[in-house]
PDB file of C-alpha atoms and ligand atoms in Angstrom:
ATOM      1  CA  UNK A  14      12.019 -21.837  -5.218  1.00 88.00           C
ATOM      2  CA  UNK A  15       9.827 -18.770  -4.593  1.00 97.00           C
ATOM      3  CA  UNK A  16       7.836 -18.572  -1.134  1.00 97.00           C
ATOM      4  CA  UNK A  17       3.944 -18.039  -1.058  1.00 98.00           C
ATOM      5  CA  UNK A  18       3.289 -14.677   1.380  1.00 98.00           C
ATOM      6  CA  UNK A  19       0.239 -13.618   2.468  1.00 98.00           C
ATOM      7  CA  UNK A  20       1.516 -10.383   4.613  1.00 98.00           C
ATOM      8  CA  UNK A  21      -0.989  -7.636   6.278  1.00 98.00           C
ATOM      9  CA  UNK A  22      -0.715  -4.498   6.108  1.00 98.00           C
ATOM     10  CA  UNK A  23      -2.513  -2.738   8.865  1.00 98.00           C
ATOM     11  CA  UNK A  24      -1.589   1.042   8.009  1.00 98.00           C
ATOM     12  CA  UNK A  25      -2.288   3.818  10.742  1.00 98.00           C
ATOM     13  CA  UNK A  26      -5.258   1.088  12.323  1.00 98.00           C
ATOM     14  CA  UNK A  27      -5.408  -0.300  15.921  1.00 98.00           C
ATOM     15  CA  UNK A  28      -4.072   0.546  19.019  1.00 98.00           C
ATOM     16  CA  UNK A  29      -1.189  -1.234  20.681  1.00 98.00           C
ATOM     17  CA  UNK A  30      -4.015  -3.487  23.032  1.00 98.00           C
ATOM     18  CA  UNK A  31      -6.559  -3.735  19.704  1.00 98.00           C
ATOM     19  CA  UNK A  32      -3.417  -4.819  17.639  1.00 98.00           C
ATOM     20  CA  UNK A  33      -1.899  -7.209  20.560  1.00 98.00           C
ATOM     21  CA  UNK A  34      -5.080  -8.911  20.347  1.00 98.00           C
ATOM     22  CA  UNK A  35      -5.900  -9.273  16.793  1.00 98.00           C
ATOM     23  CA  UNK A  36      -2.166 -10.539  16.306  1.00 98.00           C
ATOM     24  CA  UNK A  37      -2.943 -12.880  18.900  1.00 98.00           C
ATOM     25  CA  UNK A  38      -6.252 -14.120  17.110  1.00 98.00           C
ATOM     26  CA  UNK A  39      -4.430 -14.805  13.939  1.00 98.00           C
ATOM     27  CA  UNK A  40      -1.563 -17.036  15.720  1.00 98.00           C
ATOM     28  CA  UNK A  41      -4.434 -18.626  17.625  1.00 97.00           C
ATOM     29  CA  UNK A  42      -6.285 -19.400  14.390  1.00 97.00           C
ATOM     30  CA  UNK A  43      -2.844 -20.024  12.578  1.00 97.00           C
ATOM     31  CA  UNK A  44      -1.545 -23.017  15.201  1.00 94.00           C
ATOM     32  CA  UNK A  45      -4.623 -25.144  14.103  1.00 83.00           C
ATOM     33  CA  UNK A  46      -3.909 -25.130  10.525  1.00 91.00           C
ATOM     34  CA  UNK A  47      -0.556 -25.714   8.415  1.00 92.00           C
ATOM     35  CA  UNK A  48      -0.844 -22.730   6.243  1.00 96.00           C
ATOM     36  CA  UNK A  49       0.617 -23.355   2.457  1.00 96.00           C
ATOM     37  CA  UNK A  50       1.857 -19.286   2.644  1.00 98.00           C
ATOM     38  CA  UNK A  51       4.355 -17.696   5.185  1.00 98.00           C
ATOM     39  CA  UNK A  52       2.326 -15.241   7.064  1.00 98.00           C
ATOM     40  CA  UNK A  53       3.177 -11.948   7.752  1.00 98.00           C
ATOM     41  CA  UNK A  54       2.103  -8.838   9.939  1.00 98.00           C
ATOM     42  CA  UNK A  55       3.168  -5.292   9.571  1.00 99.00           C
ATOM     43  CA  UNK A  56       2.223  -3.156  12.286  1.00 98.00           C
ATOM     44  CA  UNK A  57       2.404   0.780  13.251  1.00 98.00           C
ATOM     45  CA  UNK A  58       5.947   1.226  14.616  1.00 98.00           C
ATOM     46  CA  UNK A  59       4.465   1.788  18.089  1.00 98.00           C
ATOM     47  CA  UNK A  60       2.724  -2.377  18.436  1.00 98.00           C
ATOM     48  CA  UNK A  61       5.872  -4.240  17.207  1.00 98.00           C
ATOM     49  CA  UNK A  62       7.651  -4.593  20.136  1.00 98.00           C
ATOM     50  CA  UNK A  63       4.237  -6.296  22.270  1.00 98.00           C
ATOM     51  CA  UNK A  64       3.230  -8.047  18.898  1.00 98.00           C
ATOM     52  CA  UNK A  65       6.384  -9.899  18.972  1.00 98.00           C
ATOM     53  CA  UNK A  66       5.904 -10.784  22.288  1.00 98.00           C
ATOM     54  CA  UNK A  67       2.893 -11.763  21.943  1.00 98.00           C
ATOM     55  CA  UNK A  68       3.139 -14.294  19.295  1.00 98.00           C
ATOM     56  CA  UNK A  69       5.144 -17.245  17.798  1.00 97.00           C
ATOM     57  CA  UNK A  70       7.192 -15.394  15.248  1.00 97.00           C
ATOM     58  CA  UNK A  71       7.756 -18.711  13.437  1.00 96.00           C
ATOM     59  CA  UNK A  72       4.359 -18.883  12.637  1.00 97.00           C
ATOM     60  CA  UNK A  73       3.708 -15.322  11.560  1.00 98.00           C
ATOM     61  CA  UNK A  74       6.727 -12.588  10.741  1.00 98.00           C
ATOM     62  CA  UNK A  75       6.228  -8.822  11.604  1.00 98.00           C
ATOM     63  CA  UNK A  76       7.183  -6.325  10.093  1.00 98.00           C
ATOM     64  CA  UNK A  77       7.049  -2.488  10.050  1.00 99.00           C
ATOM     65  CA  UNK A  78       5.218  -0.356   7.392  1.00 98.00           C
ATOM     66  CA  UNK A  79       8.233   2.063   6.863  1.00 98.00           C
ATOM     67  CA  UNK A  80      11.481   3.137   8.206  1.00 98.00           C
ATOM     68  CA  UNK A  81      13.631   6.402   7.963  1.00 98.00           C
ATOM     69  CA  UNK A  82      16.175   7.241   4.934  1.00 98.00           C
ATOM     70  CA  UNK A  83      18.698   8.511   7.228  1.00 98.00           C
ATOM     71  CA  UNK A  84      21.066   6.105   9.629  1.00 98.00           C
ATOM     72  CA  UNK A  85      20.550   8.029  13.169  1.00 98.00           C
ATOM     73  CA  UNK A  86      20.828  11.331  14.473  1.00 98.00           C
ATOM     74  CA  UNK A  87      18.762  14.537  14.601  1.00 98.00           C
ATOM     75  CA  UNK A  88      15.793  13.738  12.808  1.00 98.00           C
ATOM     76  CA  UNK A  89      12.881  14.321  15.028  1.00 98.00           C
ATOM     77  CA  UNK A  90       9.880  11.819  14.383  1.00 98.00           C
ATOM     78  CA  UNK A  91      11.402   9.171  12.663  1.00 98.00           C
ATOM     79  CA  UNK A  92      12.583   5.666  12.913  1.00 98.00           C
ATOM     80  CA  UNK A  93      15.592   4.106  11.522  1.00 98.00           C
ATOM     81  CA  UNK A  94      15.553   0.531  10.006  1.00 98.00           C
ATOM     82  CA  UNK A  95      18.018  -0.286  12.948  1.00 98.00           C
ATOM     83  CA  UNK A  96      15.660   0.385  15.509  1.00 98.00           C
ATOM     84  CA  UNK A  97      13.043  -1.733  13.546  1.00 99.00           C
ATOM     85  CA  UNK A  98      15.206  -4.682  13.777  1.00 98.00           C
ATOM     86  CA  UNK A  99      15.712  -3.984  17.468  1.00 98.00           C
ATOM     87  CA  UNK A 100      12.030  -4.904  18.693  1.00 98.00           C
ATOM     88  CA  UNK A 101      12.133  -8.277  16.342  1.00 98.00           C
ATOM     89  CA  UNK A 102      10.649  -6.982  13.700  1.00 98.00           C
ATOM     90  CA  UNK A 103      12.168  -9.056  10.508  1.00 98.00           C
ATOM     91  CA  UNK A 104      10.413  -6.805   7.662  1.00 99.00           C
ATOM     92  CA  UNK A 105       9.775  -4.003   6.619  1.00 99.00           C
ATOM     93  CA  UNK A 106       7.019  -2.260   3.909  1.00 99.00           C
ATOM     94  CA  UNK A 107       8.647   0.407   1.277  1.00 98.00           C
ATOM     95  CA  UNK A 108       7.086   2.677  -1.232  1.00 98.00           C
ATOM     96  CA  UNK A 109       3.725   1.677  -0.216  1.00 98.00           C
ATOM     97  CA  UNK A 110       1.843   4.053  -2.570  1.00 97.00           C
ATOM     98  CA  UNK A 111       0.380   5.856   0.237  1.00 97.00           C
ATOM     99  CA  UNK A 112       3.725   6.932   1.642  1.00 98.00           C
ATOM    100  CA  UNK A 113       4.813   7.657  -2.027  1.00 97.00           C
ATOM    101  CA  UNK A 114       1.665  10.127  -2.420  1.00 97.00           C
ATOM    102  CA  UNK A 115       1.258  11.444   0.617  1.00 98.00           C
ATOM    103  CA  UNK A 116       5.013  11.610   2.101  1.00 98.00           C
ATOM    104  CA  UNK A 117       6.246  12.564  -1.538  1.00 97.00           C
ATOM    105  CA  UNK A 118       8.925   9.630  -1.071  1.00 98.00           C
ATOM    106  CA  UNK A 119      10.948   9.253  -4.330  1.00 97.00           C
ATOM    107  CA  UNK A 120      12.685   6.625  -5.919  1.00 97.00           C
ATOM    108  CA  UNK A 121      15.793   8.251  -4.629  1.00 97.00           C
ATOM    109  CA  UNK A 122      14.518   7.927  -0.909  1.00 98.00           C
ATOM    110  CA  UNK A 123      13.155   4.887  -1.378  1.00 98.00           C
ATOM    111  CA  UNK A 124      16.806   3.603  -2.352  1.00 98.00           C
ATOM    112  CA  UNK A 125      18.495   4.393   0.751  1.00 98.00           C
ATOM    113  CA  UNK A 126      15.185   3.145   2.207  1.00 98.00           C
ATOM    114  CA  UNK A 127      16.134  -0.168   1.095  1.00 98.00           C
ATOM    115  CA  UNK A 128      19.594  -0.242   1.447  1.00 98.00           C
ATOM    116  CA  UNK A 129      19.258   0.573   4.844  1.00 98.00           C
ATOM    117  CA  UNK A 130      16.942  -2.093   5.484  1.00 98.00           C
ATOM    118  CA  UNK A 131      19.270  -4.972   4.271  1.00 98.00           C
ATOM    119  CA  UNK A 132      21.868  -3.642   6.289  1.00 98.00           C
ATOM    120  CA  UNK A 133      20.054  -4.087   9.374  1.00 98.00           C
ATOM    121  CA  UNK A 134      18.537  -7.834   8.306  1.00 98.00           C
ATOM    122  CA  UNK A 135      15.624  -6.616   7.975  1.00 98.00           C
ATOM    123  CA  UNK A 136      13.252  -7.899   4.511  1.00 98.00           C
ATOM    124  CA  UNK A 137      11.741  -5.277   2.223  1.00 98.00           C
ATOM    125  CA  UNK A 138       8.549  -5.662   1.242  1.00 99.00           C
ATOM    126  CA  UNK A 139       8.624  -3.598  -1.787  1.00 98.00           C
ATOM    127  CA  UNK A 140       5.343  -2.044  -3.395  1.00 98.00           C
ATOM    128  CA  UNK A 141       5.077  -0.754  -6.877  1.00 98.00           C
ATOM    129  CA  UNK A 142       2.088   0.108  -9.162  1.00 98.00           C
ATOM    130  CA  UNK A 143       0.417   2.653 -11.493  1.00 97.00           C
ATOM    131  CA  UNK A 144      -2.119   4.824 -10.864  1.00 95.00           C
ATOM    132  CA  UNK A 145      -5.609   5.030 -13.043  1.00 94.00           C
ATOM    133  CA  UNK A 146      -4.766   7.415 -15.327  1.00 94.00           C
ATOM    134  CA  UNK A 147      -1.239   5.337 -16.108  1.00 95.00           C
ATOM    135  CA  UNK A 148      -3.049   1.970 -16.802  1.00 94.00           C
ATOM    136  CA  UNK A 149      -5.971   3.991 -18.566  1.00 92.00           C
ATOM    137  CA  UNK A 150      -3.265   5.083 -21.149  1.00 95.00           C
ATOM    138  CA  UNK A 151      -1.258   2.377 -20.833  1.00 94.00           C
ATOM    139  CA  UNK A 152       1.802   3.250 -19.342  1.00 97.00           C
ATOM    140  CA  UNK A 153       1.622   0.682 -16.642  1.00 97.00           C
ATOM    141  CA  UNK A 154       4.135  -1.182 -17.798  1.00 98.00           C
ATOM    142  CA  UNK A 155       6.636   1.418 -18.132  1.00 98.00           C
ATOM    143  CA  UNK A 156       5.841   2.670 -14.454  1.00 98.00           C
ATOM    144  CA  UNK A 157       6.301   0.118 -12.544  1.00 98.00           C
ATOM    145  CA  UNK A 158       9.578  -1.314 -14.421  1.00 98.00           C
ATOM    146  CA  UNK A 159      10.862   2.610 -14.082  1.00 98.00           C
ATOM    147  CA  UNK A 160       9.805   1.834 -10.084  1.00 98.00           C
ATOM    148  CA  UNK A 161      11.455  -0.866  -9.729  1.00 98.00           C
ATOM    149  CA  UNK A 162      14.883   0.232 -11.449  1.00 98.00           C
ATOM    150  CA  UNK A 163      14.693   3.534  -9.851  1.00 97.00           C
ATOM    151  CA  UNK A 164      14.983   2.129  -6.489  1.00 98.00           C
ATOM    152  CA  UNK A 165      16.294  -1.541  -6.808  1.00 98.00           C
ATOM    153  CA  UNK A 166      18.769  -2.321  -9.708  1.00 98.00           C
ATOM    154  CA  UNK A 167      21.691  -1.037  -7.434  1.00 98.00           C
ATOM    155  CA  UNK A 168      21.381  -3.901  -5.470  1.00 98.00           C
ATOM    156  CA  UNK A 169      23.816  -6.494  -5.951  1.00 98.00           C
ATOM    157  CA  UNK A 170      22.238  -9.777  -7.466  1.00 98.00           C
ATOM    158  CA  UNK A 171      22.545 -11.223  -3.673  1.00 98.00           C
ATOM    159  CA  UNK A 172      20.907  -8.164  -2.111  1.00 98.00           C
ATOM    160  CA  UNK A 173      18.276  -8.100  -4.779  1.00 98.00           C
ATOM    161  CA  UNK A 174      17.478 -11.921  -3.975  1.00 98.00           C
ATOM    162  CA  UNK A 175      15.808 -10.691  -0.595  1.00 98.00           C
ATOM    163  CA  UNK A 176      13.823  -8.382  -1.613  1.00 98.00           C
ATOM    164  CA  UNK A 177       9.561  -8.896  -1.827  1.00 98.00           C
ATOM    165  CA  UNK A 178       7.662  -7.373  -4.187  1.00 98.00           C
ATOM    166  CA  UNK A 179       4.040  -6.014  -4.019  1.00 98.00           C
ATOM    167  CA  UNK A 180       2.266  -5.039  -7.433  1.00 98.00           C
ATOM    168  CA  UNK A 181      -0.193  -2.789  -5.735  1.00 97.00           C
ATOM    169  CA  UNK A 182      -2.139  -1.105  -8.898  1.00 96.00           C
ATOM    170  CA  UNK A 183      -3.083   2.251  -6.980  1.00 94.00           C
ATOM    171  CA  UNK A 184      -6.855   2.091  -8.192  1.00 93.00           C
ATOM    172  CA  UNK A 185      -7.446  -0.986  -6.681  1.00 92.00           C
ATOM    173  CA  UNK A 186      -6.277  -0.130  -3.170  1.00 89.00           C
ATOM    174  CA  UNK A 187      -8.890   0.542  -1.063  1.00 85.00           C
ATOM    175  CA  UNK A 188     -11.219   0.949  -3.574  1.00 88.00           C
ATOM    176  CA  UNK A 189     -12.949  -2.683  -3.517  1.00 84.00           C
ATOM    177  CA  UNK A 190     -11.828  -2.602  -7.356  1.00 84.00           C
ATOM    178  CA  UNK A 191      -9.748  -5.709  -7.550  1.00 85.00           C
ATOM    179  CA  UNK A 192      -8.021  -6.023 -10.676  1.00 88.00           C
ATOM    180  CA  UNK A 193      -8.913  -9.466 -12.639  1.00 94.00           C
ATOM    181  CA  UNK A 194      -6.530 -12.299 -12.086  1.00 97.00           C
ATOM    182  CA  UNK A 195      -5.926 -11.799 -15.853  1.00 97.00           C
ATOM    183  CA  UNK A 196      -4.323  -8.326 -15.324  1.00 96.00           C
ATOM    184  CA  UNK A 197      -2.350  -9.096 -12.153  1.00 97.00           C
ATOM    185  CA  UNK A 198      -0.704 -12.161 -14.249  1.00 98.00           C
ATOM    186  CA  UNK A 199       0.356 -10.239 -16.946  1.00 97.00           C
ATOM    187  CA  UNK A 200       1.897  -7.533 -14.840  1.00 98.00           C
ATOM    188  CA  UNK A 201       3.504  -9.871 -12.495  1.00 98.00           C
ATOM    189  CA  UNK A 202       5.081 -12.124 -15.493  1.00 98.00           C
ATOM    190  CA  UNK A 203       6.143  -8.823 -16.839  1.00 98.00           C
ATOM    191  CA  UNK A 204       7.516  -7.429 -13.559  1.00 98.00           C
ATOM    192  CA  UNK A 205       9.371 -11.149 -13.826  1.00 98.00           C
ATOM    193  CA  UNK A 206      10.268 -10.674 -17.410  1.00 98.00           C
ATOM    194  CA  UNK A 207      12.280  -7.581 -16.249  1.00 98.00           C
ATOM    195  CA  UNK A 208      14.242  -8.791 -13.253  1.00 98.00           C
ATOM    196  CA  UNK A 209      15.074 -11.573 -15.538  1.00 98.00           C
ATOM    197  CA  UNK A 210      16.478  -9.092 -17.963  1.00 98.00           C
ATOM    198  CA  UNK A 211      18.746  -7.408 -15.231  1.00 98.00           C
ATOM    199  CA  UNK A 212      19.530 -10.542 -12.815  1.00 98.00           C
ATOM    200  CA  UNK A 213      18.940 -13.559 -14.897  1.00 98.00           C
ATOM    201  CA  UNK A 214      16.594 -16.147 -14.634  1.00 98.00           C
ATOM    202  CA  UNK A 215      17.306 -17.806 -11.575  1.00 98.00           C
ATOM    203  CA  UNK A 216      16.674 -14.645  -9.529  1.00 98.00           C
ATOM    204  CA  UNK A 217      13.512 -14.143 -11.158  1.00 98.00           C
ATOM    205  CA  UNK A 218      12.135 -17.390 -10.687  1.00 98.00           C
ATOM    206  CA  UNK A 219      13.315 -17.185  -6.764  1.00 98.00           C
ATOM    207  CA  UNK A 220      11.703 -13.689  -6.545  1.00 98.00           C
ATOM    208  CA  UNK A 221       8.212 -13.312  -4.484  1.00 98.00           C
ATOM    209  CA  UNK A 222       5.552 -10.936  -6.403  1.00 98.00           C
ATOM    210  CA  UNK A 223       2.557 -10.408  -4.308  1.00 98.00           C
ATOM    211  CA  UNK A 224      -0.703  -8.813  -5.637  1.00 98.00           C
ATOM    212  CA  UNK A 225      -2.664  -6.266  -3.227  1.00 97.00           C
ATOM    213  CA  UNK A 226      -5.799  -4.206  -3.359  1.00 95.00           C
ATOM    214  CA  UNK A 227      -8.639  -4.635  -2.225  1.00 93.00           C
ATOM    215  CA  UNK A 228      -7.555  -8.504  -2.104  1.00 96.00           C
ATOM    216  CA  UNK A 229     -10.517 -10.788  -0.387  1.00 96.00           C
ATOM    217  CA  UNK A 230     -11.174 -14.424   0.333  1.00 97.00           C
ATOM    218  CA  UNK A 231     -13.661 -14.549  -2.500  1.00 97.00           C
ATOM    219  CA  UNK A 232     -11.227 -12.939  -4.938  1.00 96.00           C
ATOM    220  CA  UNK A 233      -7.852 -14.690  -3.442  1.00 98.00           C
ATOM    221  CA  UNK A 234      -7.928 -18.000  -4.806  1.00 98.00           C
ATOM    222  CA  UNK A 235      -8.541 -16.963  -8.382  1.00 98.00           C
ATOM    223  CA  UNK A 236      -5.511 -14.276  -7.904  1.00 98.00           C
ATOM    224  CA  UNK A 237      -3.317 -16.947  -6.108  1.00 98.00           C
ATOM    225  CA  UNK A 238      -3.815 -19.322  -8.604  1.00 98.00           C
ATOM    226  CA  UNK A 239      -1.872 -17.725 -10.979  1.00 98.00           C
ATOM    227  CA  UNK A 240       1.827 -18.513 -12.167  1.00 98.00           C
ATOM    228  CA  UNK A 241       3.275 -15.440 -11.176  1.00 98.00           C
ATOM    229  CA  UNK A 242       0.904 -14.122  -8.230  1.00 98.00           C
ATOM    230  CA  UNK A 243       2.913 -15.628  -5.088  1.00 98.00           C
ATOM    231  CA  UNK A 244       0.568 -14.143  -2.212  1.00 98.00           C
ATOM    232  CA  UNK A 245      -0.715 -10.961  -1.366  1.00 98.00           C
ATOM    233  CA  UNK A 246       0.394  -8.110   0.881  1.00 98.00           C
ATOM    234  CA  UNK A 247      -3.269  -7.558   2.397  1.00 98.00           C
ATOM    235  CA  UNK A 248      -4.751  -3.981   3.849  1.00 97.00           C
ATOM    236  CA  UNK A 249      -8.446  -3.991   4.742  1.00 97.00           C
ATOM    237  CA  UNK A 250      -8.974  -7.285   5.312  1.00 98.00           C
ATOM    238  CA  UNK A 251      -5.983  -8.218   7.527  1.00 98.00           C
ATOM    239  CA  UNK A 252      -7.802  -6.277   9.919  1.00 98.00           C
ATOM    240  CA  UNK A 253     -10.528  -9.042  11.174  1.00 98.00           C
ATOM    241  CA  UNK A 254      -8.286 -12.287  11.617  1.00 98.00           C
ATOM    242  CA  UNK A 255     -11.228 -14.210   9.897  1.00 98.00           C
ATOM    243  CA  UNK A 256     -10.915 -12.344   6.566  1.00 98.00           C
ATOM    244  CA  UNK A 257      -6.861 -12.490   6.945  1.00 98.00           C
ATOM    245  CA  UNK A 258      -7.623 -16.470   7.630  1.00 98.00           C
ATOM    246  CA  UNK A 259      -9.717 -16.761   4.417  1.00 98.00           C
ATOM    247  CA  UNK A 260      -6.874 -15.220   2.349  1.00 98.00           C
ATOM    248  CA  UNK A 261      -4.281 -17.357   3.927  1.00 98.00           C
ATOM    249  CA  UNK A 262      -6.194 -20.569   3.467  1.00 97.00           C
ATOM    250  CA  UNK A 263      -6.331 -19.366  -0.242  1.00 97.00           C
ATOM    251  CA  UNK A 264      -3.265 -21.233  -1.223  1.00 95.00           C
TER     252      UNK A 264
HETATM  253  C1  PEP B 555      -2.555  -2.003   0.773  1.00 67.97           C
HETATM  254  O1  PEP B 555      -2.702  -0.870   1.191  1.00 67.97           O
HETATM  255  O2  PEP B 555      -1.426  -2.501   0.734  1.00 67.97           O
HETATM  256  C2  PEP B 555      -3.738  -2.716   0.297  1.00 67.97           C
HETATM  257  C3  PEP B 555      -3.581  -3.695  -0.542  1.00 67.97           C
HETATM  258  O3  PEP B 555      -4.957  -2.279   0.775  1.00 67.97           O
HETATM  259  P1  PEP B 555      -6.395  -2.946   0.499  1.00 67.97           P
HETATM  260  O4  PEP B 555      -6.243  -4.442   0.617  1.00 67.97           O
HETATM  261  O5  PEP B 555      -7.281  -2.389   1.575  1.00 67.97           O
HETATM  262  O6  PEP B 555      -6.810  -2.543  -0.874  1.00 67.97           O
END
């Protein structure tokens, strides 16, 4: 069956001794209780080697928030999925919609993103989700089953069976706007629906959705409850370890 995830997302946020620390506050907090969720971390690229040394990865799994399209070689400034796995790092965050907007990261891109990933070991965290003006018209639907096609129904049935997904509806990230529990069930029984469609329904029913933005203890539980809402991947409030707690001790 599925897993339950609660994974945090810290973006460009800490430094290395700031992030050493809070990792090491959440493992602290984690050892007293027997969480019903994995737990998850993903870091900037420059924390994860001391945040896996820092830690018990058994209780909490790090991961990185992107890596590079490209294998090795001369591309200055980035950082290849093999070099993620090298510090311990076991996932990895793709299409997040920031590095879709803002790094103009295509479906294309993100396909050799995620290939690249599973070659090395390493688990994608993958994040779809429509902007306002999509859902306002409706077209939510259609863009986050185009999404998910566009960059993961080349994947074997195997290879598709380790991916994560995120529904992260881009109006809600950040934003404090959460959307109801109603509208992240539908979605996420949809986004089911259509792996079903391609994979069957075994792989659907083993497949981990997670819900994020502007997720919250007091809006978790409602969320988590939810059939098809299996955890959340987490960005503002991973940052204190007692918000990150009150999600975790959602489930
Ligand atoms: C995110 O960026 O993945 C996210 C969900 O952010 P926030 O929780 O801050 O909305």
């Amino acid at each position: 069956m599925r897993k339950n995830i609660v994974a945090g997302n810290w973006k460009m946020n800490t430094t290395v001794q700031e992030g050493v620390a809070l990792a090491k506050e959440i493992d602290a907090a984690l050892a007293g209780v027997t969480p019903k969720c994995d737990v998850i971390i993903a870091t900037p690229f420059t924390h994860l080697v001391s945040v896996v040394n820092a830690i018990d990865t058994n209780r909490i799994g790090v991961g990185a928030e992107n890596c590079a399209d490209k294998t090795e070689g001369a591309f200055t400034g980035e950082v290849s999925a093999k070099m993620v796995a090298s510090t311990g790092a076991k996932y990895v965050i793709l299409g997040h919609s920031e590095r879709r907007a803002y790094y103009h990261e295509t479906p294309e891109i993100l396909k050799e993103k995620v290939l690249l990933a599973l070659a090395n070991g390493l688990t994608p965290i993958f994040c779809i989700g429509e902007v306002l003006e999509e859902r306002e018209v409706g077209k939510h639907f259609e863009v986050v089953k185009a999404q998910v096609e566009g960059s993961l129904f080349n994947l074997s049935a195997e290879d598709f069976g380790k991916i994560i997904l995120a529904y992260e509806p881009v109006w809600a990230i950040g934003t404090g706007k959460t959307a109801t529990a109603d509208q992240a069930e539908e979605i996420h029984a949809f986004i089911r629906k259509t792996i079903a469609d391609k994979y069957g329904k075994e792989v659907a029913e083993n497949t981990s959705i997670l819900y994020g933005g502007s997720c919250k203890p007091s809006n978790a539980p409602e969320l988590f409850a939810k059939p098809d809402v299996d955890g959340g991947l987490i960005g503002g409030a991973a940052l204190k370890a007692d918000s990150f707690m009150g999600i975790i001790t959602a489930f």
